[in-house]
mmCIF file of C-alpha atoms and ligand atoms in Angstrom:
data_model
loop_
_atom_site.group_PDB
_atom_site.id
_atom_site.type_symbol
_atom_site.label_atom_id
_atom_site.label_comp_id
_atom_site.label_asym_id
_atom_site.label_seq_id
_atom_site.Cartn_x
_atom_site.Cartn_y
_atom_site.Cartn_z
ATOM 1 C CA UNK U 1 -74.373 39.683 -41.420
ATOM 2 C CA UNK U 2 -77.968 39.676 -39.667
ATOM 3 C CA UNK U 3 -80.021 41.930 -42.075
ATOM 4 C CA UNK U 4 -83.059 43.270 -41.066
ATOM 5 C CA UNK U 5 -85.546 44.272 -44.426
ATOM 6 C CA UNK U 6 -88.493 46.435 -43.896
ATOM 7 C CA UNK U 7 -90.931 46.495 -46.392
ATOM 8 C CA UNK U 8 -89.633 43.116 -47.829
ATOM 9 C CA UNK U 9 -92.225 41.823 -49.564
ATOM 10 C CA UNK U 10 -93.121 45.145 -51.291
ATOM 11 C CA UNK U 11 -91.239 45.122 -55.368
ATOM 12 C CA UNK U 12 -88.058 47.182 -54.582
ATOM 13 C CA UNK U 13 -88.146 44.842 -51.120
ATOM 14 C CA UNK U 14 -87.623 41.943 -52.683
ATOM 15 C CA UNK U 15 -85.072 42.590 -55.333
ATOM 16 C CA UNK U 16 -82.970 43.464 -52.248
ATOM 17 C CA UNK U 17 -83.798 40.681 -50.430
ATOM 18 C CA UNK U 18 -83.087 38.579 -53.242
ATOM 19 C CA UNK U 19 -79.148 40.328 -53.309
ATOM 20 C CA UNK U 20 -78.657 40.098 -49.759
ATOM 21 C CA UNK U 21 -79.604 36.358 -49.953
ATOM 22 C CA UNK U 22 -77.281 35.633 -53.155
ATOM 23 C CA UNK U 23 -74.761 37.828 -51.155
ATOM 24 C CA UNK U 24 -74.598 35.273 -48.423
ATOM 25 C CA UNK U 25 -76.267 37.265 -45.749
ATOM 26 C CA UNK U 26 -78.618 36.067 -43.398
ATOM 27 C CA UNK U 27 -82.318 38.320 -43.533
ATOM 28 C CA UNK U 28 -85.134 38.629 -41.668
ATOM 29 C CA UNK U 29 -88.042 40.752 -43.759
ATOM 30 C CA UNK U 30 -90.798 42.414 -41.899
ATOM 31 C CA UNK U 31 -94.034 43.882 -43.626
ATOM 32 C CA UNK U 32 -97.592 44.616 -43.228
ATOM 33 C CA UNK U 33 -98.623 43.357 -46.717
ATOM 34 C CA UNK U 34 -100.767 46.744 -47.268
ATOM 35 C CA UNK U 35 -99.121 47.028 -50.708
ATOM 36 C CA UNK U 36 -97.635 43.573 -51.755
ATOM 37 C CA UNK U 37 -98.140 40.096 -51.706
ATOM 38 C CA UNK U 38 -95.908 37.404 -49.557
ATOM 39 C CA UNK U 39 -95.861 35.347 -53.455
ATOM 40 C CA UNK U 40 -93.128 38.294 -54.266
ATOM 41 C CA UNK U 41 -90.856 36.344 -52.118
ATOM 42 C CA UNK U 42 -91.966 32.717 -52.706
ATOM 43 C CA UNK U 43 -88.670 32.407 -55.190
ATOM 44 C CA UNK U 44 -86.985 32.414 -51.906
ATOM 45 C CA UNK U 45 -88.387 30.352 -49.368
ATOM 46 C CA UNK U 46 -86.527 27.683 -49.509
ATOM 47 C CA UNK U 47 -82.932 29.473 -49.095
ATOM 48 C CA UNK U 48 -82.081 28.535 -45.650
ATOM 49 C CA UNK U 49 -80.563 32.092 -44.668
ATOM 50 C CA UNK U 50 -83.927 33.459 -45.040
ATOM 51 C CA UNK U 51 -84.558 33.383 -41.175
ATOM 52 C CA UNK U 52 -88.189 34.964 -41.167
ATOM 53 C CA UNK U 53 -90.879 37.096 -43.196
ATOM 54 C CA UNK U 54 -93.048 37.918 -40.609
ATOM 55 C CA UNK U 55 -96.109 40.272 -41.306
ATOM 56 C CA UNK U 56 -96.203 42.913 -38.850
ATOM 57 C CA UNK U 57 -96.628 46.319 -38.797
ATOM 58 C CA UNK U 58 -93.905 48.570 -38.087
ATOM 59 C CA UNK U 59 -96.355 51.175 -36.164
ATOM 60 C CA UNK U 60 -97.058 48.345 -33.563
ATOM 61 C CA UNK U 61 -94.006 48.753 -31.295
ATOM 62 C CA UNK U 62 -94.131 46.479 -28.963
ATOM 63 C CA UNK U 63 -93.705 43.595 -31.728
ATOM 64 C CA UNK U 64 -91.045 45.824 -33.051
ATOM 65 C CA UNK U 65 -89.597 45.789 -29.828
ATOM 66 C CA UNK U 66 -89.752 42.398 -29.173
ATOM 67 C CA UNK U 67 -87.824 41.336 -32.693
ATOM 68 C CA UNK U 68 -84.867 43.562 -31.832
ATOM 69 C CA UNK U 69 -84.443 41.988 -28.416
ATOM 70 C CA UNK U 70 -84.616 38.419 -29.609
ATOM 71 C CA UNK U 71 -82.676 39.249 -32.654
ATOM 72 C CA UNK U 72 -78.913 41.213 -32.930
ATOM 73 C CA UNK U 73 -78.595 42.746 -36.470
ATOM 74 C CA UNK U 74 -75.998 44.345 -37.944
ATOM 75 C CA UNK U 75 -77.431 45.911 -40.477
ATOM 76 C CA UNK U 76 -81.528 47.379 -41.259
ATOM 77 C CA UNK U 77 -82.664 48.509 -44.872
ATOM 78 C CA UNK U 78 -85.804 49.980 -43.981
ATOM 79 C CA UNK U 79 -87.690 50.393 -46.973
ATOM 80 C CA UNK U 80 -91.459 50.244 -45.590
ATOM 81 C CA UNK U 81 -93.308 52.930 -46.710
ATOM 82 C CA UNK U 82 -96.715 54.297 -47.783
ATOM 83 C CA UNK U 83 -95.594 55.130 -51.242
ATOM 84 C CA UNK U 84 -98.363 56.797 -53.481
ATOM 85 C CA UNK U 85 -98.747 60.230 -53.979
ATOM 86 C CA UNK U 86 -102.118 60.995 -54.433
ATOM 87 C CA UNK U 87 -103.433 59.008 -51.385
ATOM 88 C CA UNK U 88 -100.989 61.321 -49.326
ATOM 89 C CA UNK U 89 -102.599 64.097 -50.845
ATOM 90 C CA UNK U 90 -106.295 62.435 -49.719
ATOM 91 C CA UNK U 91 -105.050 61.170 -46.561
ATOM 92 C CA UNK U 92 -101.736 62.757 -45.156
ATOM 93 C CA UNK U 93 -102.318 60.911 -42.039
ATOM 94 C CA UNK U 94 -101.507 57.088 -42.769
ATOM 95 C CA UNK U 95 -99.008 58.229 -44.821
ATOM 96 C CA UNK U 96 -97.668 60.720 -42.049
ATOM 97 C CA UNK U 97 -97.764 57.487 -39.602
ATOM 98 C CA UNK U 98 -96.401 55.121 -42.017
ATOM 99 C CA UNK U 99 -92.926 57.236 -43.326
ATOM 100 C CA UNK U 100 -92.164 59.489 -40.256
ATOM 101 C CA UNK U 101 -93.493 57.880 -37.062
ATOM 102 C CA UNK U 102 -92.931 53.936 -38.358
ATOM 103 C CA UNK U 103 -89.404 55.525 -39.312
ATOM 104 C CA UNK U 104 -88.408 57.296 -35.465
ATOM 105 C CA UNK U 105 -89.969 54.124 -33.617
ATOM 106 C CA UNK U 106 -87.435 51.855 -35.916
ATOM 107 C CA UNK U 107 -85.032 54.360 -35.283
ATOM 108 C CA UNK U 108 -85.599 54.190 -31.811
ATOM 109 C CA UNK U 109 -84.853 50.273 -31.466
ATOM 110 C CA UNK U 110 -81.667 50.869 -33.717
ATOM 111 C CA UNK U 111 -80.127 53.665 -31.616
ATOM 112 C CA UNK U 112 -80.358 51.497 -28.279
ATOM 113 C CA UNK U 113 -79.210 48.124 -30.466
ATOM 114 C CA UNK U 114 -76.473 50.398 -32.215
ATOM 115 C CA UNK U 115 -77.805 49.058 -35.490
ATOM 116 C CA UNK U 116 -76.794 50.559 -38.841
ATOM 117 C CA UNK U 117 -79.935 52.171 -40.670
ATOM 118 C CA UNK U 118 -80.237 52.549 -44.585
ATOM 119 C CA UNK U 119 -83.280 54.882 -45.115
ATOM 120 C CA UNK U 120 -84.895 54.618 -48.039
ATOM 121 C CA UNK U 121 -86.030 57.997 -49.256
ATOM 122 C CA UNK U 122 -87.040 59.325 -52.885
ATOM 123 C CA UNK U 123 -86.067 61.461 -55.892
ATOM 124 C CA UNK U 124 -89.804 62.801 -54.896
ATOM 125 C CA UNK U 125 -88.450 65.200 -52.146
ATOM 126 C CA UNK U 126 -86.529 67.259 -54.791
ATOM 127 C CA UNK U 127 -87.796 70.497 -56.997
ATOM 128 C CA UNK U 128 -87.671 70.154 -60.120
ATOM 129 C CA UNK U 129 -84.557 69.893 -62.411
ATOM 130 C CA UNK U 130 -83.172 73.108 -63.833
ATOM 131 C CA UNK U 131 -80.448 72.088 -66.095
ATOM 132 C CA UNK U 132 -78.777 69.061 -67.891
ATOM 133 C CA UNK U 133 -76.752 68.709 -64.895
ATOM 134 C CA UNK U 134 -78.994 66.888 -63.164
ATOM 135 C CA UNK U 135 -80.335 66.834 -59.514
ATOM 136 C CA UNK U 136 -77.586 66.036 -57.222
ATOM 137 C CA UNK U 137 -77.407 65.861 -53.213
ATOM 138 C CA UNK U 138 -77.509 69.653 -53.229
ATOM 139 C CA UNK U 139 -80.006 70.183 -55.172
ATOM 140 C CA UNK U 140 -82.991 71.980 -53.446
ATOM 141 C CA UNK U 141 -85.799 70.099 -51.781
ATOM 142 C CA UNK U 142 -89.068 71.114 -52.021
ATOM 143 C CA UNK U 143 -92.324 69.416 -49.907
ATOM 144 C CA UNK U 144 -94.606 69.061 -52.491
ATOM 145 C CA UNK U 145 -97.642 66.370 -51.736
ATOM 146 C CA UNK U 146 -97.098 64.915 -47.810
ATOM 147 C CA UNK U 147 -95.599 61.781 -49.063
ATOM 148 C CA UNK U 148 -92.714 63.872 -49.833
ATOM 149 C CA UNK U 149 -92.776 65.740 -46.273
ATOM 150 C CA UNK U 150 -93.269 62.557 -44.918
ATOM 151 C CA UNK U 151 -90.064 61.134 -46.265
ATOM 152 C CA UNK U 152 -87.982 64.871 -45.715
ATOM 153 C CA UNK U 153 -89.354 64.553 -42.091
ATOM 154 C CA UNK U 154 -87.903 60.962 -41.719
ATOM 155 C CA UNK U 155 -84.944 61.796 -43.602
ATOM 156 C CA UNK U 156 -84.025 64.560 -41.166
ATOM 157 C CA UNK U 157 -84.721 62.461 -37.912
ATOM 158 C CA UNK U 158 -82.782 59.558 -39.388
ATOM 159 C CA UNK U 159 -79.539 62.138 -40.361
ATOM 160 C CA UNK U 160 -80.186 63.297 -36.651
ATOM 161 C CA UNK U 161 -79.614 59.928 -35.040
ATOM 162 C CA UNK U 162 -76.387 59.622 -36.828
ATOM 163 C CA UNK U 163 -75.065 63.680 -35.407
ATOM 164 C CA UNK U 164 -76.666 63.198 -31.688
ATOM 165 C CA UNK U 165 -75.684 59.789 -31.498
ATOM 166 C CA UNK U 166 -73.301 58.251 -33.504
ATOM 167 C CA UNK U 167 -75.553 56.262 -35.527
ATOM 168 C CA UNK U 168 -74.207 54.792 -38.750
ATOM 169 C CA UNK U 169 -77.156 55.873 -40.825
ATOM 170 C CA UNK U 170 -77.831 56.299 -44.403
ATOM 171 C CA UNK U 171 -80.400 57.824 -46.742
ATOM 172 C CA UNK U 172 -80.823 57.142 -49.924
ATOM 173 C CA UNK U 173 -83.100 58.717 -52.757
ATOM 174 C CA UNK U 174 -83.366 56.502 -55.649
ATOM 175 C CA UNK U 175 -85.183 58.140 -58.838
ATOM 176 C CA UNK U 176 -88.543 56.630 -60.179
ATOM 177 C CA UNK U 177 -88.373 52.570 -60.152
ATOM 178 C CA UNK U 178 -89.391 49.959 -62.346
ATOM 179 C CA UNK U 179 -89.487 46.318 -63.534
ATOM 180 C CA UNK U 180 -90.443 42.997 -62.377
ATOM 181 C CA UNK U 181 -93.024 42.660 -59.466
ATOM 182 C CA UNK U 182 -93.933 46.489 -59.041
ATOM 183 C CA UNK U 183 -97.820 46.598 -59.528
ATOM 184 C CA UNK U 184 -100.004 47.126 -62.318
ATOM 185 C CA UNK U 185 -102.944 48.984 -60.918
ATOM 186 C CA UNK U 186 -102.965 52.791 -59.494
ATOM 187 C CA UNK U 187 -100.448 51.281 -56.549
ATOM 188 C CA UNK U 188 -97.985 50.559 -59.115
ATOM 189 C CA UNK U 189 -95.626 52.701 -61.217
ATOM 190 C CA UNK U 190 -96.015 54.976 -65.053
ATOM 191 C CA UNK U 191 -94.100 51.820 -66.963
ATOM 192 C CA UNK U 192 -95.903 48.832 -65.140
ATOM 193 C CA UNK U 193 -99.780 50.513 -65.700
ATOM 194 C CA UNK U 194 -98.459 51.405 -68.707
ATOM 195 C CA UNK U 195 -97.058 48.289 -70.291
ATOM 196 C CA UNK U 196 -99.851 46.709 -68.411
ATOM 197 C CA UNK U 197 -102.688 48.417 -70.655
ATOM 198 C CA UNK U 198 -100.284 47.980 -73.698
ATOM 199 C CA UNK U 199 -100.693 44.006 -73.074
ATOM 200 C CA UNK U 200 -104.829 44.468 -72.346
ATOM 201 C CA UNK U 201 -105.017 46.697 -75.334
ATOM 202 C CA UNK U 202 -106.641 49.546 -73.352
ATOM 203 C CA UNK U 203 -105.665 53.522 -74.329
ATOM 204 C CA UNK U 204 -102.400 54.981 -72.215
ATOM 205 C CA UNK U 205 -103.561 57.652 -70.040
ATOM 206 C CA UNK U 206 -101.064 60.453 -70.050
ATOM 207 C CA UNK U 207 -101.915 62.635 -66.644
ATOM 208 C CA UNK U 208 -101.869 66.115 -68.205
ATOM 209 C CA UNK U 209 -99.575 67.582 -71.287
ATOM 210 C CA UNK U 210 -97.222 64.157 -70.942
ATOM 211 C CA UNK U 211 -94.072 66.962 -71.147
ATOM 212 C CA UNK U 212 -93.341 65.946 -67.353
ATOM 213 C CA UNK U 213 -89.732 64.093 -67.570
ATOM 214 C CA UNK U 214 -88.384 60.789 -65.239
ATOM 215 C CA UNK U 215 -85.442 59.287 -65.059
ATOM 216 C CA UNK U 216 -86.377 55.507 -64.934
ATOM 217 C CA UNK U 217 -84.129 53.463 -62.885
ATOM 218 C CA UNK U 218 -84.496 49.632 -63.566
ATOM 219 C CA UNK U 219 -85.243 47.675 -59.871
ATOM 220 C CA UNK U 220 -81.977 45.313 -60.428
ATOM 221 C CA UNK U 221 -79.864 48.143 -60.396
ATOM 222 C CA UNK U 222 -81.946 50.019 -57.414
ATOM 223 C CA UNK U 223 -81.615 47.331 -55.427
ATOM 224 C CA UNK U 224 -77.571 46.636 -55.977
ATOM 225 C CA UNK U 225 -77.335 50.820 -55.004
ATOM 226 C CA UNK U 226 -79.395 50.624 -51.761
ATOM 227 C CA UNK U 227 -77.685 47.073 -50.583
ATOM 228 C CA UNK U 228 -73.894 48.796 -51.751
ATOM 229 C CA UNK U 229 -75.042 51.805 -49.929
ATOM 230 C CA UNK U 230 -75.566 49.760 -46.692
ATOM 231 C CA UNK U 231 -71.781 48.135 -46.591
ATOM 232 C CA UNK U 232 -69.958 51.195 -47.586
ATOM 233 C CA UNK U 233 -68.955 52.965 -44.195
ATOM 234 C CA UNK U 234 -67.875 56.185 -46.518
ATOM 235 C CA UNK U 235 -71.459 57.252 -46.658
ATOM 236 C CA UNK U 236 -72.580 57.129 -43.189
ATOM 237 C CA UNK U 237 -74.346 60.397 -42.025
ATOM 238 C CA UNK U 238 -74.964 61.706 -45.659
ATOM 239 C CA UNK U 239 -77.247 61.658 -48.385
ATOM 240 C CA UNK U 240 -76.915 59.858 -51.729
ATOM 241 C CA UNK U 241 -78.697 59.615 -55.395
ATOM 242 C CA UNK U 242 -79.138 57.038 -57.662
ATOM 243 C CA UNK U 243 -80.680 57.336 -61.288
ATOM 244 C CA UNK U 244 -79.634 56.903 -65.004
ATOM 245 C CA UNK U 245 -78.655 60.588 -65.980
ATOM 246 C CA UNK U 246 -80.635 60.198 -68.775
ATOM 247 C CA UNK U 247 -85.181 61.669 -68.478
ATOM 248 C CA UNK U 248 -87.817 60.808 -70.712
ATOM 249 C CA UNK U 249 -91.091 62.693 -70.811
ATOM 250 C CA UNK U 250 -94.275 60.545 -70.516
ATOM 251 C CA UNK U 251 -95.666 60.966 -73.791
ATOM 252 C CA UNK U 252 -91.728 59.546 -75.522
ATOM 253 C CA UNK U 253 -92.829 56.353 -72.784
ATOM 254 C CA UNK U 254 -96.069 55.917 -73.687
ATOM 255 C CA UNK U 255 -94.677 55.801 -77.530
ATOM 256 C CA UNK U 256 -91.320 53.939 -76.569
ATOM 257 C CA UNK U 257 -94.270 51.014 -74.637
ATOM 258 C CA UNK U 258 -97.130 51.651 -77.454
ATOM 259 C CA UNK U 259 -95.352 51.107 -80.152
ATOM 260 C CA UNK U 260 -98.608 51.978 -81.790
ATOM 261 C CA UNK U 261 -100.423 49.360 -80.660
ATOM 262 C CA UNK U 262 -102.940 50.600 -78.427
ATOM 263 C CA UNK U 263 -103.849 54.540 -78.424
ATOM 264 C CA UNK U 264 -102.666 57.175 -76.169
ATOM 265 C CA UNK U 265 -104.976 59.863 -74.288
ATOM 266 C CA UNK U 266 -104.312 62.718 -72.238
ATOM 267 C CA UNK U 267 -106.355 63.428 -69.634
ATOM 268 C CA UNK U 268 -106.934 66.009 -66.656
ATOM 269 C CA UNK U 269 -104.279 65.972 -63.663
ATOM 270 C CA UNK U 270 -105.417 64.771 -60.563
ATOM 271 C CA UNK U 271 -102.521 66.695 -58.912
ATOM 272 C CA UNK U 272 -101.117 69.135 -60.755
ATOM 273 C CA UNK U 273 -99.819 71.227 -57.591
ATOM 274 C CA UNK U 274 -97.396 68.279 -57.031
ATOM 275 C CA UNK U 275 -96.319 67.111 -60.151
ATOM 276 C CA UNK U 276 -92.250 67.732 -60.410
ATOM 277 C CA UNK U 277 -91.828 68.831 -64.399
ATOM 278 C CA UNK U 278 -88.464 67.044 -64.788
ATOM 279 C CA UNK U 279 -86.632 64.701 -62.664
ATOM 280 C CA UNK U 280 -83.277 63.664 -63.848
ATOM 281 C CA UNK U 281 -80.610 62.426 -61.923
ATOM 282 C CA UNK U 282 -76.965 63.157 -61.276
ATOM 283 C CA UNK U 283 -75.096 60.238 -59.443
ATOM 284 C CA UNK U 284 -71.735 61.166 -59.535
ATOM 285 C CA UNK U 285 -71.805 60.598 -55.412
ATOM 286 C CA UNK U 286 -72.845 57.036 -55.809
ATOM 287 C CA UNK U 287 -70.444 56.484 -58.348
ATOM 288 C CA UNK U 288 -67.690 57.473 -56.988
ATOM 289 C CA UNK U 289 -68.163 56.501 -53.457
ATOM 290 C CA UNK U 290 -69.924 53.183 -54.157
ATOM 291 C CA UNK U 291 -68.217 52.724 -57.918
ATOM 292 C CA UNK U 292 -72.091 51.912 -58.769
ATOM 293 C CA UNK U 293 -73.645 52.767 -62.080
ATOM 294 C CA UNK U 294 -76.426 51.576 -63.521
ATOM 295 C CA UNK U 295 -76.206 48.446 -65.767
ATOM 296 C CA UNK U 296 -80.108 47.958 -67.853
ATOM 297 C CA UNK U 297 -80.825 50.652 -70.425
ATOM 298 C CA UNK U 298 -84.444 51.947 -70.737
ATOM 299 C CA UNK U 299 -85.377 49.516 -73.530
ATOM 300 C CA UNK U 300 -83.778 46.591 -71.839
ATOM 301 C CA UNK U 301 -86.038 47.287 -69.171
ATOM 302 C CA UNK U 302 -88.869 47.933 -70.418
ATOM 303 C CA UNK U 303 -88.582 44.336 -72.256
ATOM 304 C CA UNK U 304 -87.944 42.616 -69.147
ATOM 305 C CA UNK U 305 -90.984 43.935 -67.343
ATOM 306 C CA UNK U 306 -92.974 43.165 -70.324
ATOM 307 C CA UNK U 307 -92.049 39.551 -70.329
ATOM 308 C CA UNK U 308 -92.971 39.473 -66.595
ATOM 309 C CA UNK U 309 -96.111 40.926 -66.932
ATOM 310 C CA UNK U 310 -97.164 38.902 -69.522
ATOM 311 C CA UNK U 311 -96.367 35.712 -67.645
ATOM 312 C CA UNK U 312 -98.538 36.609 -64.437
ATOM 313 C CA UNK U 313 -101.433 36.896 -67.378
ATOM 314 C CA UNK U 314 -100.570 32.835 -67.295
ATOM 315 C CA UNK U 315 -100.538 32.082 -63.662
ATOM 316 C CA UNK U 316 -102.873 29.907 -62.006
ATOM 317 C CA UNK U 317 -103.143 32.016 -58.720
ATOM 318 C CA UNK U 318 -103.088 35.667 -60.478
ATOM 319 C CA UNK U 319 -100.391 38.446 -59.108
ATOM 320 C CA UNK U 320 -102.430 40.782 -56.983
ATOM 321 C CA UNK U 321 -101.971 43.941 -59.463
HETATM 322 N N1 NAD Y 401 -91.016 52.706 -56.657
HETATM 323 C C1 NAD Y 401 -90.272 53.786 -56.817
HETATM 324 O O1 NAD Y 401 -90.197 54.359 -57.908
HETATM 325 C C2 NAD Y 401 -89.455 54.338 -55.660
HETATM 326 C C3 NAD Y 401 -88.460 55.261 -55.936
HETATM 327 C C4 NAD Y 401 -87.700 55.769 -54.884
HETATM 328 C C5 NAD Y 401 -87.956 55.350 -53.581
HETATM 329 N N2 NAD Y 401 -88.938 54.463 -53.343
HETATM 330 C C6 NAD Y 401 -89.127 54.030 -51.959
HETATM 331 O O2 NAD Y 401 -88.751 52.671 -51.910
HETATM 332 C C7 NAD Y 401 -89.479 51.978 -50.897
HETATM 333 C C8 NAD Y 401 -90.151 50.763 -51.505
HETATM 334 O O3 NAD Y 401 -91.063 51.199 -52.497
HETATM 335 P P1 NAD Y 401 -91.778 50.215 -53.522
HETATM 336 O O4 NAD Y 401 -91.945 50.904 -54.795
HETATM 337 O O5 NAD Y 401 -91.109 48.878 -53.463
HETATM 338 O O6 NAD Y 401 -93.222 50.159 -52.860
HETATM 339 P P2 NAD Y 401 -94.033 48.973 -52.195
HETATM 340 O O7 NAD Y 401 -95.339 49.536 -51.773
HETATM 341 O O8 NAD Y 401 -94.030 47.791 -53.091
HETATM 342 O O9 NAD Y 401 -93.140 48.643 -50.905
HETATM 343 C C9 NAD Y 401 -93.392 49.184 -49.625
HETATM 344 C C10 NAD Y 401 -93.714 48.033 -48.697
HETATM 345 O O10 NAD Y 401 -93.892 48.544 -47.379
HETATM 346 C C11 NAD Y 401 -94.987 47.848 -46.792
HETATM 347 N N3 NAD Y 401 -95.500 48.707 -45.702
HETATM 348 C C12 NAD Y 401 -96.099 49.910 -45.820
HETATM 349 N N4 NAD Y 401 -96.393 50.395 -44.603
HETATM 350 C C13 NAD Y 401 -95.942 49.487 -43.693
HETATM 351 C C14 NAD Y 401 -95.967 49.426 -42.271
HETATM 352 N N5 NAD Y 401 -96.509 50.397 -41.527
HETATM 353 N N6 NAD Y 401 -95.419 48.336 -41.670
HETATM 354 C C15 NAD Y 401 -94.883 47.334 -42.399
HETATM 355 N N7 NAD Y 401 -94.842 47.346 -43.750
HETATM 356 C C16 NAD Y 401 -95.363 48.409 -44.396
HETATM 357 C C17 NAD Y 401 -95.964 47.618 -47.934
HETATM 358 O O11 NAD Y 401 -96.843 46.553 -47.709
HETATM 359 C C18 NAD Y 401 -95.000 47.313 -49.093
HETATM 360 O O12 NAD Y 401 -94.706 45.920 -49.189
HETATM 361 C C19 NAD Y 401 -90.430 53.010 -50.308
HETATM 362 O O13 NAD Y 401 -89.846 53.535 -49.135
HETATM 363 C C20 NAD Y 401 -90.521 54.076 -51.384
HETATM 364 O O14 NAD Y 401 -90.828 55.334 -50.833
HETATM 365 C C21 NAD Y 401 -89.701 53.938 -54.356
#
């Protein structure tokens, strides 16, 4: 198939450019570079079904425009996104323009191109967990910074494209990612900054009591969910979850990356009105629609990400973290 990738470049980008490629598809990857580096995907230059990465902002539309007309994909993945949480709280605005108004003007040029869309949404959007059950696709929603209104907005006008029009269309909310190429600095995720400091022996800040829970999904097996979740034609018009069904708090993390190495503070929220207490998964829909589970425990992971941080300490043009 012609794939199109948005937000390519960025670390849950790649991974599924890098499956799409091994998958024998061919992929064009579009991306402004506001919060990754083009060396993400230098592993793959060379594969000839890698038609383009072309930097480009999704906002401008006439560019957008202009790659769907010279271009007929099958299939979009649009994963582009303003993703941090506090910065939506500081500035609701780019992230506003980036999730919801990026997402209807790429919308837009897949409803007249008939284009299947795979929206990438987040286990953010949910309330809390209330149970060992987990949070599945019924689960209530709850609005609670602007990056996740941003994404329930998008999610919305994406479902609506697939009820007024017909449009195969797909959203999917994976839970908290991590692994290889996600960054180390405040753009990045709890494990990287934290196995980051680990390996600069600098304290672990724990944001408040460190009781909050995650369910940490390694990247690999994010990225084989969200491609699976574009060929299925079961899910088309719906709504699915991926995670591990299994939460850690922060402060069992921070010990679990520590190891006692380095100390481990706790200090002052920054936003405590939009911190979700526990998220833990339930992804019974994706595996039995899409037969996916996930593959890399928690301490797998957490190895692998180590090793990979520890070798951009080593390269001679250093990772932008
Ligand atoms: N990391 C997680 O834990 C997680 C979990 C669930 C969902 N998600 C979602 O997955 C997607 C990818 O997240 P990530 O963690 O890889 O973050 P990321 O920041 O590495 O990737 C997002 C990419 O989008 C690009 N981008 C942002 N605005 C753009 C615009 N207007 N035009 C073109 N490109 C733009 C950025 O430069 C970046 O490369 C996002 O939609 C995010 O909301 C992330």
């Amino acid at each position: 198939m012609n794939i199109l990738v948005t937000g390519g470049t960025g670390f849950i980008g790649r991974w599924v450019v890098g499956r799409l490629l091994r998958d024998g598809h061919k992929v064009w990857v579009i991306d402004n570079l506001a919060n990754s580096s083009i060396e993400n995907v230098n592993e793959f230059l060379d594969n000839k079904n890698l038609q383009m990465v072309k930097i480009m902002d999704l906002k401008d539309r006439e560019s957008l425009h202009e790659l769907f007309r010279e271009t007929t994909f099958e299939l979009c993945y649009h994963l582009a996104a303003s993703i941090n949480v506090q910065d939506s709280i500081d500035d609701p605005e780019t992230t506003f323009n980036n999730d919801t108004v990026a997402t209807f003007y790429l919308l837009e040029e897949c409803r007249q191109q008939q284009v299947k869309i795979v929206f990438m949404s987040t286990c953010m959007v949910y309330a809390k967990a209330s149970d060992e059950h987990g949070i599945d696709e019924q689960s209530p929603i709850k609005p609670a910074s602007p990056y996740a209104g941003a994404k329930i907005a998008a999610e919305n006008m994406v479902l609506s494209y697939f009820f007024a029009y017909g449009l195969p269309a797909v959203v999917v909310r994976p839970f908290n990612t991590y692994g290889p190429f996600q960054r180390t600095g405040g753009e990045g995720g709890v494990v990287a900054i934290f196995i980051h400091n680990k390996l600069k022996g600098v304290p672990l800040n724990i944001y408040g009591e460190g009781t909050q829970s995650r369910d940490l999904l390694y990247v690999a097996d994010c990225a084989d969910f969200v491609v699976e979740a574009g060929y299925s034609d079961q899910l088309n018009g719906e709504i699915v979850n991926a995670g591990t069904g299994k939460d850690i708090s922060i402060n069992q993390l921070a010990e679990l990356i520590s190891k006692e190495q380095v100390p481990i503070h706790h200090i002052p929220h920054i936003h405590p009105q939009s911190e979700i207490q526990k998220l833990l998964c339930n992804f019974q829909k994706a595996e039995k629609t899409l037969s996916w589970t996930p593959k890399v425990t928690i301490e797998e992971g957490i190895q692998q990400t180590e090793q990979w941080i520890q070798s951009t300490f080593h390269r001679k043009e250093p990772f932008k973290s």
